[in-house]
Each structure stands twice: as C-alpha cells, then as structure tokens.
Amino acid sequence: MRVVKEAEERRNEILDAADELFGQKGFDGTSTNDILEKVGIARGTLYYHFKSKEDIMDALIERYNVRILGAAQEIAADKSIPVIERVIRAVMALNISGEGGSSKEIMEHIHKPQNALMHQKIQKVIINGVPPILTGIIREGIEQGMFSTPFPYECMEMVVIYANTVFDDDMVSMTNEERGSRMLAFVCNVERLLGADSGSLMSVMQMFGGGDGSSDE
C-alpha cells in the first residue's frame, strides 16, 4: 500500500509542477525538462507515470473536470433549492461566463494563447459533461409544470454551447454593454426554449446580480 501511495503522491507532484509551469509559461512554452527540474526527478520516473507532456495535460484536465463539474453536480442534486434557482446556481458554479465560481483560476489559466490546446480540451469537457447535469434539473421542472419542452437535453446542449462560445472572451470580444445585452437576450431565449413563463428565469438571475438588463437597447 505504501508503494501505491508513494506513486500517487509522485504523480500529484508532477501534476502540481506542470500546472504551475503551464500557468507561468503556457503548455507550448513548457518543456518536459522544465517539469523534471521543478519536481527534481529523473526522466524515467516522469515517463513511468506519463507517456508525454500531452498525457500530463490530459491528467490535469481530468483533475479540472472534477472541480468544474463537481460543484454543479452537487447543486443539481440538492432538492431543497428551487428548480429555477438550481439551474442558475449550477451554471454559475461552472463559471462558463468566466466570472467568479470555483473554476475562475482554471479559466484564466487556459485563456492564455499558449494554452490553446488545453482550452479546446476543457471546452470539450464542458460541452459533453454539463448538459446531462442541467437536464436532470430541467426534467424536474417539467414534472412540476414550470417548463414545457420535449427536448430537455438538446435545449441544455444549445444553452451550454452558446454560453461557452459567446461568453468566452477568446471567441467573442464584447464591451460590458454588449455583454449585458447578450445576457438579456440569452435568458429571454432560454425561457422560450424551455417553455417557461416570461421573466421567470430573469427574476432569479437578478437575485444573483446577473442578467439585470442594463443595456441601452
């Protein structure tokens, strides 16, 4: 058991070192030598745990995955929170729009140009992992008569892909006013997609200080 524990600790040391270096120099700018020097291990030890630098990145993304999706899953499972509030809290925990949330530092990390491949892989995690979490909450809302859609999963997939693309500063550059207008339109259209009462999502968004409609349009 001690050998297994040591191997796990060593693996985590390598991941921690790589995480820090990718944050400072980017994935492209970090060499395996940089990681070896930081951890203070031989090349053979590194390759015992990871086949390549990309393998290290994939393991880091898996670790991010747990953090990014874990908070949302916890909120989604909490039946004491009203359905609409739960949807918004789950999305906010995911930090899709890049403001606050448990994964803020991860998002800052991957938005560096030299971390483009990491960014792409994180987006894949979000687009595949988030819709099922939100769909569970939407199905509850359908049962309670709040929503009316025959396509709960597809609706959530559309929502996640739009939010993950348009509210990603790397993809679309916006002023605060433009962002406010897009957020207002986004929430109004999500209400329509879900067959929710007009203003039902918006009113809960405002409780959390989002979607206040503060645009001059």
PDB file of C-alpha atoms in Angstrom:
ATOM      1  CA  MET A   1       0.000   0.000   0.000  1.00  0.00           C
ATOM      2  CA  ARG A   2       2.876   2.347   0.807  1.00  0.00           C
ATOM      3  CA  VAL A   3       4.298   1.886  -2.714  1.00  0.00           C
ATOM      4  CA  VAL A   4       0.898   2.735  -4.232  1.00  0.00           C
ATOM      5  CA  LYS A   5       0.627   5.816  -2.020  1.00  0.00           C
ATOM      6  CA  GLU A   6       4.115   6.958  -2.976  1.00  0.00           C
ATOM      7  CA  ALA A   7       3.302   6.510  -6.680  1.00  0.00           C
ATOM      8  CA  GLU A   8       0.094   8.547  -6.260  1.00  0.00           C
ATOM      9  CA  GLU A   9       1.950  11.281  -4.368  1.00  0.00           C
ATOM     10  CA  ARG A  10       4.670  11.406  -7.041  1.00  0.00           C
ATOM     11  CA  ARG A  11       2.042  11.594  -9.785  1.00  0.00           C
ATOM     12  CA  ASN A  12       0.355  14.504  -7.997  1.00  0.00           C
ATOM     13  CA  GLU A  13       3.709  16.260  -7.507  1.00  0.00           C
ATOM     14  CA  ILE A  14       4.301  16.057 -11.271  1.00  0.00           C
ATOM     15  CA  LEU A  15       0.788  17.374 -11.985  1.00  0.00           C
ATOM     16  CA  ASP A  16       1.156  20.231  -9.476  1.00  0.00           C
ATOM     17  CA  ALA A  17       4.506  21.240 -11.006  1.00  0.00           C
ATOM     18  CA  ALA A  18       3.120  21.059 -14.557  1.00  0.00           C
ATOM     19  CA  ASP A  19       0.033  23.045 -13.541  1.00  0.00           C
ATOM     20  CA  GLU A  20       2.205  25.836 -12.132  1.00  0.00           C
ATOM     21  CA  LEU A  21       4.538  25.846 -15.163  1.00  0.00           C
ATOM     22  CA  PHE A  22       1.682  25.818 -17.677  1.00  0.00           C
ATOM     23  CA  GLY A  23       0.240  28.804 -15.780  1.00  0.00           C
ATOM     24  CA  GLN A  24       3.558  30.694 -15.972  1.00  0.00           C
ATOM     25  CA  LYS A  25       4.923  29.682 -19.391  1.00  0.00           C
ATOM     26  CA  GLY A  26       1.971  28.069 -21.121  1.00  0.00           C
ATOM     27  CA  PHE A  27       1.706  24.469 -22.298  1.00  0.00           C
ATOM     28  CA  ASP A  28       3.626  25.206 -25.502  1.00  0.00           C
ATOM     29  CA  GLY A  29       6.384  27.060 -23.645  1.00  0.00           C
ATOM     30  CA  THR A  30       6.936  24.359 -21.007  1.00  0.00           C
ATOM     31  CA  SER A  31       9.332  21.506 -21.763  1.00  0.00           C
ATOM     32  CA  THR A  32       9.445  18.117 -20.060  1.00  0.00           C
ATOM     33  CA  ASN A  33      12.900  19.213 -18.801  1.00  0.00           C
ATOM     34  CA  ASP A  34      11.244  22.160 -17.009  1.00  0.00           C
ATOM     35  CA  ILE A  35       8.890  19.732 -15.255  1.00  0.00           C
ATOM     36  CA  LEU A  36      11.743  17.341 -14.370  1.00  0.00           C
ATOM     37  CA  GLU A  37      13.783  20.167 -12.837  1.00  0.00           C
ATOM     38  CA  LYS A  38      10.852  21.555 -10.869  1.00  0.00           C
ATOM     39  CA  VAL A  39       9.944  18.175  -9.340  1.00  0.00           C
ATOM     40  CA  GLY A  40      13.565  17.045  -9.049  1.00  0.00           C
ATOM     41  CA  ILE A  41      13.100  13.624 -10.659  1.00  0.00           C
ATOM     42  CA  ALA A  42      14.749  11.586 -13.412  1.00  0.00           C
ATOM     43  CA  ARG A  43      13.236  11.363 -16.897  1.00  0.00           C
ATOM     44  CA  GLY A  44      12.484   7.671 -16.366  1.00  0.00           C
ATOM     45  CA  THR A  45      10.377   8.480 -13.283  1.00  0.00           C
ATOM     46  CA  LEU A  46       8.331  11.002 -15.281  1.00  0.00           C
ATOM     47  CA  TYR A  47       7.733   8.528 -18.104  1.00  0.00           C
ATOM     48  CA  TYR A  48       6.765   5.839 -15.605  1.00  0.00           C
ATOM     49  CA  HIS A  49       3.748   7.994 -14.710  1.00  0.00           C
ATOM     50  CA  PHE A  50       3.069   9.828 -18.001  1.00  0.00           C
ATOM     51  CA  LYS A  51       3.852   8.931 -21.610  1.00  0.00           C
ATOM     52  CA  SER A  52       4.171  12.530 -22.818  1.00  0.00           C
ATOM     53  CA  LYS A  53       3.591  16.185 -21.976  1.00  0.00           C
ATOM     54  CA  GLU A  54       0.125  15.916 -23.543  1.00  0.00           C
ATOM     55  CA  ASP A  55      -0.582  12.942 -21.285  1.00  0.00           C
ATOM     56  CA  ILE A  56       0.231  15.202 -18.315  1.00  0.00           C
ATOM     57  CA  MET A  57      -2.135  17.835 -19.708  1.00  0.00           C
ATOM     58  CA  ASP A  58      -4.925  15.257 -20.103  1.00  0.00           C
ATOM     59  CA  ALA A  59      -4.470  14.163 -16.469  1.00  0.00           C
ATOM     60  CA  LEU A  60      -4.590  17.814 -15.365  1.00  0.00           C
ATOM     61  CA  ILE A  61      -7.788  18.343 -17.366  1.00  0.00           C
ATOM     62  CA  GLU A  62      -9.302  15.287 -15.700  1.00  0.00           C
ATOM     63  CA  ARG A  63      -8.479  16.922 -12.354  1.00  0.00           C
ATOM     64  CA  TYR A  64     -10.054  20.197 -13.545  1.00  0.00           C
ATOM     65  CA  ASN A  65     -13.034  18.188 -14.739  1.00  0.00           C
ATOM     66  CA  VAL A  66     -13.754  17.008 -11.198  1.00  0.00           C
ATOM     67  CA  ARG A  67     -13.569  20.591  -9.890  1.00  0.00           C
ATOM     68  CA  ILE A  68     -15.523  22.194 -12.731  1.00  0.00           C
ATOM     69  CA  LEU A  69     -18.346  19.652 -12.822  1.00  0.00           C
ATOM     70  CA  GLY A  70     -18.313  18.594  -9.156  1.00  0.00           C
ATOM     71  CA  ALA A  71     -19.777  21.831  -7.754  1.00  0.00           C
ATOM     72  CA  ALA A  72     -22.517  21.862 -10.403  1.00  0.00           C
ATOM     73  CA  GLN A  73     -23.413  18.216  -9.721  1.00  0.00           C
ATOM     74  CA  GLU A  74     -23.663  18.942  -6.002  1.00  0.00           C
ATOM     75  CA  ILE A  75     -26.052  21.855  -6.607  1.00  0.00           C
ATOM     76  CA  ALA A  76     -28.096  19.861  -9.155  1.00  0.00           C
ATOM     77  CA  ALA A  77     -28.632  17.103  -6.578  1.00  0.00           C
ATOM     78  CA  ASP A  78     -29.834  19.480  -3.817  1.00  0.00           C
ATOM     79  CA  LYS A  79     -33.621  19.148  -3.981  1.00  0.00           C
ATOM     80  CA  SER A  80     -34.015  21.783  -1.244  1.00  0.00           C
ATOM     81  CA  ILE A  81     -33.114  24.512  -3.793  1.00  0.00           C
ATOM     82  CA  PRO A  82     -36.000  25.567  -6.098  1.00  0.00           C
ATOM     83  CA  VAL A  83     -35.633  24.319  -9.683  1.00  0.00           C
ATOM     84  CA  ILE A  84     -35.041  27.649 -11.460  1.00  0.00           C
ATOM     85  CA  GLU A  85     -32.613  28.838  -8.788  1.00  0.00           C
ATOM     86  CA  ARG A  86     -30.807  25.499  -9.058  1.00  0.00           C
ATOM     87  CA  VAL A  87     -30.346  25.858 -12.839  1.00  0.00           C
ATOM     88  CA  ILE A  88     -28.782  29.296 -12.421  1.00  0.00           C
ATOM     89  CA  ARG A  89     -26.629  28.300  -9.447  1.00  0.00           C
ATOM     90  CA  ALA A  90     -25.345  25.251 -11.335  1.00  0.00           C
ATOM     91  CA  VAL A  91     -24.411  27.368 -14.364  1.00  0.00           C
ATOM     92  CA  MET A  92     -22.727  29.963 -12.132  1.00  0.00           C
ATOM     93  CA  ALA A  93     -20.741  27.240 -10.360  1.00  0.00           C
ATOM     94  CA  LEU A  94     -19.464  26.122 -13.760  1.00  0.00           C
ATOM     95  CA  ASN A  95     -18.110  29.588 -14.444  1.00  0.00           C
ATOM     96  CA  ILE A  96     -18.983  29.260 -18.144  1.00  0.00           C
ATOM     97  CA  SER A  97     -19.157  33.030 -18.475  1.00  0.00           C
ATOM     98  CA  GLY A  98     -15.794  33.493 -16.774  1.00  0.00           C
ATOM     99  CA  GLU A  99     -16.966  35.425 -13.719  1.00  0.00           C
ATOM    100  CA  GLY A 100     -16.382  34.089 -10.214  1.00  0.00           C
ATOM    101  CA  GLY A 101     -17.115  30.469  -9.399  1.00  0.00           C
ATOM    102  CA  SER A 102     -14.865  27.639  -8.321  1.00  0.00           C
ATOM    103  CA  SER A 103     -13.030  27.395 -11.619  1.00  0.00           C
ATOM    104  CA  LYS A 104     -12.069  31.063 -12.179  1.00  0.00           C
ATOM    105  CA  GLU A 105      -8.342  30.414 -11.921  1.00  0.00           C
ATOM    106  CA  ILE A 106      -8.640  27.449 -14.304  1.00  0.00           C
ATOM    107  CA  MET A 107     -10.354  29.614 -16.908  1.00  0.00           C
ATOM    108  CA  GLU A 108      -7.743  32.376 -16.574  1.00  0.00           C
ATOM    109  CA  HIS A 109      -5.084  29.706 -16.967  1.00  0.00           C
ATOM    110  CA  ILE A 110      -6.439  28.222 -20.207  1.00  0.00           C
ATOM    111  CA  HIS A 111      -7.245  31.533 -21.898  1.00  0.00           C
ATOM    112  CA  LYS A 112      -3.551  32.208 -22.481  1.00  0.00           C
ATOM    113  CA  PRO A 113      -2.718  31.786 -26.216  1.00  0.00           C
ATOM    114  CA  GLN A 114      -0.002  29.242 -25.436  1.00  0.00           C
ATOM    115  CA  ASN A 115      -2.639  27.077 -23.716  1.00  0.00           C
ATOM    116  CA  ALA A 116      -4.933  26.855 -26.768  1.00  0.00           C
ATOM    117  CA  LEU A 117      -4.942  23.052 -26.777  1.00  0.00           C
ATOM    118  CA  MET A 118      -5.860  22.972 -23.068  1.00  0.00           C
ATOM    119  CA  HIS A 119      -8.646  25.462 -23.777  1.00  0.00           C
ATOM    120  CA  GLN A 120     -10.031  23.253 -26.535  1.00  0.00           C
ATOM    121  CA  LYS A 121      -9.928  20.163 -24.310  1.00  0.00           C
ATOM    122  CA  ILE A 122     -11.619  21.952 -21.378  1.00  0.00           C
ATOM    123  CA  GLN A 123     -14.370  23.138 -23.738  1.00  0.00           C
ATOM    124  CA  LYS A 124     -14.911  19.530 -24.804  1.00  0.00           C
ATOM    125  CA  VAL A 125     -15.291  18.535 -21.117  1.00  0.00           C
ATOM    126  CA  ILE A 126     -17.873  21.297 -20.581  1.00  0.00           C
ATOM    127  CA  ILE A 127     -19.862  20.604 -23.772  1.00  0.00           C
ATOM    128  CA  ASN A 128     -20.039  16.879 -23.010  1.00  0.00           C
ATOM    129  CA  GLY A 129     -20.291  16.998 -19.223  1.00  0.00           C
ATOM    130  CA  VAL A 130     -22.587  19.921 -18.436  1.00  0.00           C
ATOM    131  CA  PRO A 131     -25.803  19.248 -20.432  1.00  0.00           C
ATOM    132  CA  PRO A 132     -26.554  15.958 -18.585  1.00  0.00           C
ATOM    133  CA  ILE A 133     -26.221  17.747 -15.202  1.00  0.00           C
ATOM    134  CA  LEU A 134     -28.608  20.533 -16.226  1.00  0.00           C
ATOM    135  CA  THR A 135     -31.009  18.143 -17.995  1.00  0.00           C
ATOM    136  CA  GLY A 136     -31.763  16.414 -14.684  1.00  0.00           C
ATOM    137  CA  ILE A 137     -32.907  19.727 -13.178  1.00  0.00           C
ATOM    138  CA  ILE A 138     -34.942  20.609 -16.299  1.00  0.00           C
ATOM    139  CA  ARG A 139     -36.762  17.241 -16.135  1.00  0.00           C
ATOM    140  CA  GLU A 140     -37.768  18.063 -12.544  1.00  0.00           C
ATOM    141  CA  GLY A 141     -39.053  21.436 -13.768  1.00  0.00           C
ATOM    142  CA  ILE A 142     -41.109  19.693 -16.480  1.00  0.00           C
ATOM    143  CA  GLU A 143     -42.638  17.369 -13.861  1.00  0.00           C
ATOM    144  CA  GLN A 144     -43.504  20.397 -11.707  1.00  0.00           C
ATOM    145  CA  GLY A 145     -45.127  22.197 -14.670  1.00  0.00           C
ATOM    146  CA  MET A 146     -42.552  25.030 -14.818  1.00  0.00           C
ATOM    147  CA  PHE A 147     -41.066  24.007 -18.156  1.00  0.00           C
ATOM    148  CA  SER A 148     -42.581  22.501 -21.281  1.00  0.00           C
ATOM    149  CA  THR A 149     -40.206  21.033 -23.835  1.00  0.00           C
ATOM    150  CA  PRO A 150     -39.944  17.601 -25.481  1.00  0.00           C
ATOM    151  CA  PHE A 151     -36.173  18.161 -25.832  1.00  0.00           C
ATOM    152  CA  PRO A 152     -34.670  18.895 -22.377  1.00  0.00           C
ATOM    153  CA  TYR A 153     -31.204  17.523 -23.212  1.00  0.00           C
ATOM    154  CA  GLU A 154     -30.985  19.212 -26.609  1.00  0.00           C
ATOM    155  CA  CYS A 155     -32.096  22.529 -25.087  1.00  0.00           C
ATOM    156  CA  MET A 156     -29.348  22.327 -22.475  1.00  0.00           C
ATOM    157  CA  GLU A 157     -26.787  21.380 -25.112  1.00  0.00           C
ATOM    158  CA  MET A 158     -27.732  24.501 -27.132  1.00  0.00           C
ATOM    159  CA  VAL A 159     -27.544  26.657 -23.992  1.00  0.00           C
ATOM    160  CA  VAL A 160     -24.133  25.310 -22.953  1.00  0.00           C
ATOM    161  CA  ILE A 161     -22.578  25.583 -26.427  1.00  0.00           C
ATOM    162  CA  TYR A 162     -23.826  29.158 -26.860  1.00  0.00           C
ATOM    163  CA  ALA A 163     -22.746  30.247 -23.377  1.00  0.00           C
ATOM    164  CA  ASN A 164     -19.390  28.507 -23.666  1.00  0.00           C
ATOM    165  CA  THR A 165     -18.682  30.192 -27.008  1.00  0.00           C
ATOM    166  CA  VAL A 166     -20.217  33.666 -26.923  1.00  0.00           C
ATOM    167  CA  PHE A 167     -19.374  34.405 -23.283  1.00  0.00           C
ATOM    168  CA  ASP A 168     -15.807  33.190 -23.798  1.00  0.00           C
ATOM    169  CA  ASP A 169     -13.602  36.270 -24.157  1.00  0.00           C
ATOM    170  CA  ASP A 170     -11.273  34.404 -26.513  1.00  0.00           C
ATOM    171  CA  MET A 171     -14.071  33.769 -29.005  1.00  0.00           C
ATOM    172  CA  VAL A 172     -16.137  36.979 -28.934  1.00  0.00           C
ATOM    173  CA  SER A 173     -14.808  40.327 -27.789  1.00  0.00           C
ATOM    174  CA  MET A 174     -17.532  42.440 -26.123  1.00  0.00           C
ATOM    175  CA  THR A 175     -17.919  45.641 -24.156  1.00  0.00           C
ATOM    176  CA  ASN A 176     -19.765  45.422 -20.820  1.00  0.00           C
ATOM    177  CA  GLU A 177     -22.819  46.952 -22.509  1.00  0.00           C
ATOM    178  CA  GLU A 178     -22.754  44.350 -25.296  1.00  0.00           C
ATOM    179  CA  ARG A 179     -22.285  41.570 -22.758  1.00  0.00           C
ATOM    180  CA  GLY A 180     -25.301  42.852 -20.767  1.00  0.00           C
ATOM    181  CA  SER A 181     -27.430  42.933 -23.914  1.00  0.00           C
ATOM    182  CA  ARG A 182     -26.328  39.411 -24.934  1.00  0.00           C
ATOM    183  CA  MET A 183     -27.075  38.113 -21.428  1.00  0.00           C
ATOM    184  CA  LEU A 184     -30.565  39.622 -21.508  1.00  0.00           C
ATOM    185  CA  ALA A 185     -31.275  38.075 -24.931  1.00  0.00           C
ATOM    186  CA  PHE A 186     -29.781  34.768 -23.797  1.00  0.00           C
ATOM    187  CA  VAL A 187     -32.013  34.492 -20.712  1.00  0.00           C
ATOM    188  CA  CYS A 188     -35.140  35.538 -22.673  1.00  0.00           C
ATOM    189  CA  ASN A 189     -34.436  32.898 -25.308  1.00  0.00           C
ATOM    190  CA  VAL A 190     -33.695  30.183 -22.733  1.00  0.00           C
ATOM    191  CA  GLU A 191     -37.136  30.905 -21.222  1.00  0.00           C
ATOM    192  CA  ARG A 192     -38.679  30.369 -24.666  1.00  0.00           C
ATOM    193  CA  LEU A 193     -36.672  27.206 -25.349  1.00  0.00           C
ATOM    194  CA  LEU A 194     -37.864  25.711 -22.071  1.00  0.00           C
ATOM    195  CA  GLY A 195     -41.453  26.940 -22.406  1.00  0.00           C
ATOM    196  CA  ALA A 196     -41.033  28.793 -19.093  1.00  0.00           C
ATOM    197  CA  ASP A 197     -43.116  31.804 -18.011  1.00  0.00           C
ATOM    198  CA  SER A 198     -41.662  35.020 -19.404  1.00  0.00           C
ATOM    199  CA  GLY A 199     -39.449  36.669 -16.774  1.00  0.00           C
ATOM    200  CA  SER A 200     -39.225  33.571 -14.545  1.00  0.00           C
ATOM    201  CA  LEU A 201     -35.535  32.949 -15.185  1.00  0.00           C
ATOM    202  CA  MET A 202     -34.756  36.660 -15.385  1.00  0.00           C
ATOM    203  CA  SER A 203     -36.155  37.391 -11.928  1.00  0.00           C
ATOM    204  CA  VAL A 204     -33.972  34.698 -10.351  1.00  0.00           C
ATOM    205  CA  MET A 205     -30.928  35.881 -12.359  1.00  0.00           C
ATOM    206  CA  GLN A 206     -31.391  39.336 -10.847  1.00  0.00           C
ATOM    207  CA  MET A 207     -31.251  37.826  -7.338  1.00  0.00           C
ATOM    208  CA  PHE A 208     -27.705  36.736  -8.176  1.00  0.00           C
ATOM    209  CA  GLY A 209     -26.754  40.071  -9.744  1.00  0.00           C
ATOM    210  CA  GLY A 210     -26.800  38.775 -13.306  1.00  0.00           C
ATOM    211  CA  GLY A 211     -28.987  39.487 -16.327  1.00  0.00           C
ATOM    212  CA  ASP A 212     -30.100  42.846 -14.985  1.00  0.00           C
ATOM    213  CA  GLY A 213     -30.888  44.020 -18.488  1.00  0.00           C
ATOM    214  CA  SER A 214     -28.681  47.087 -18.053  1.00  0.00           C
ATOM    215  CA  SER A 215     -28.297  47.798 -21.762  1.00  0.00           C
ATOM    216  CA  ASP A 216     -29.417  50.881 -23.590  1.00  0.00           C
ATOM    217  CA  GLU A 217     -31.207  48.985 -26.339  1.00  0.00           C
TER     218      GLU A 217
END
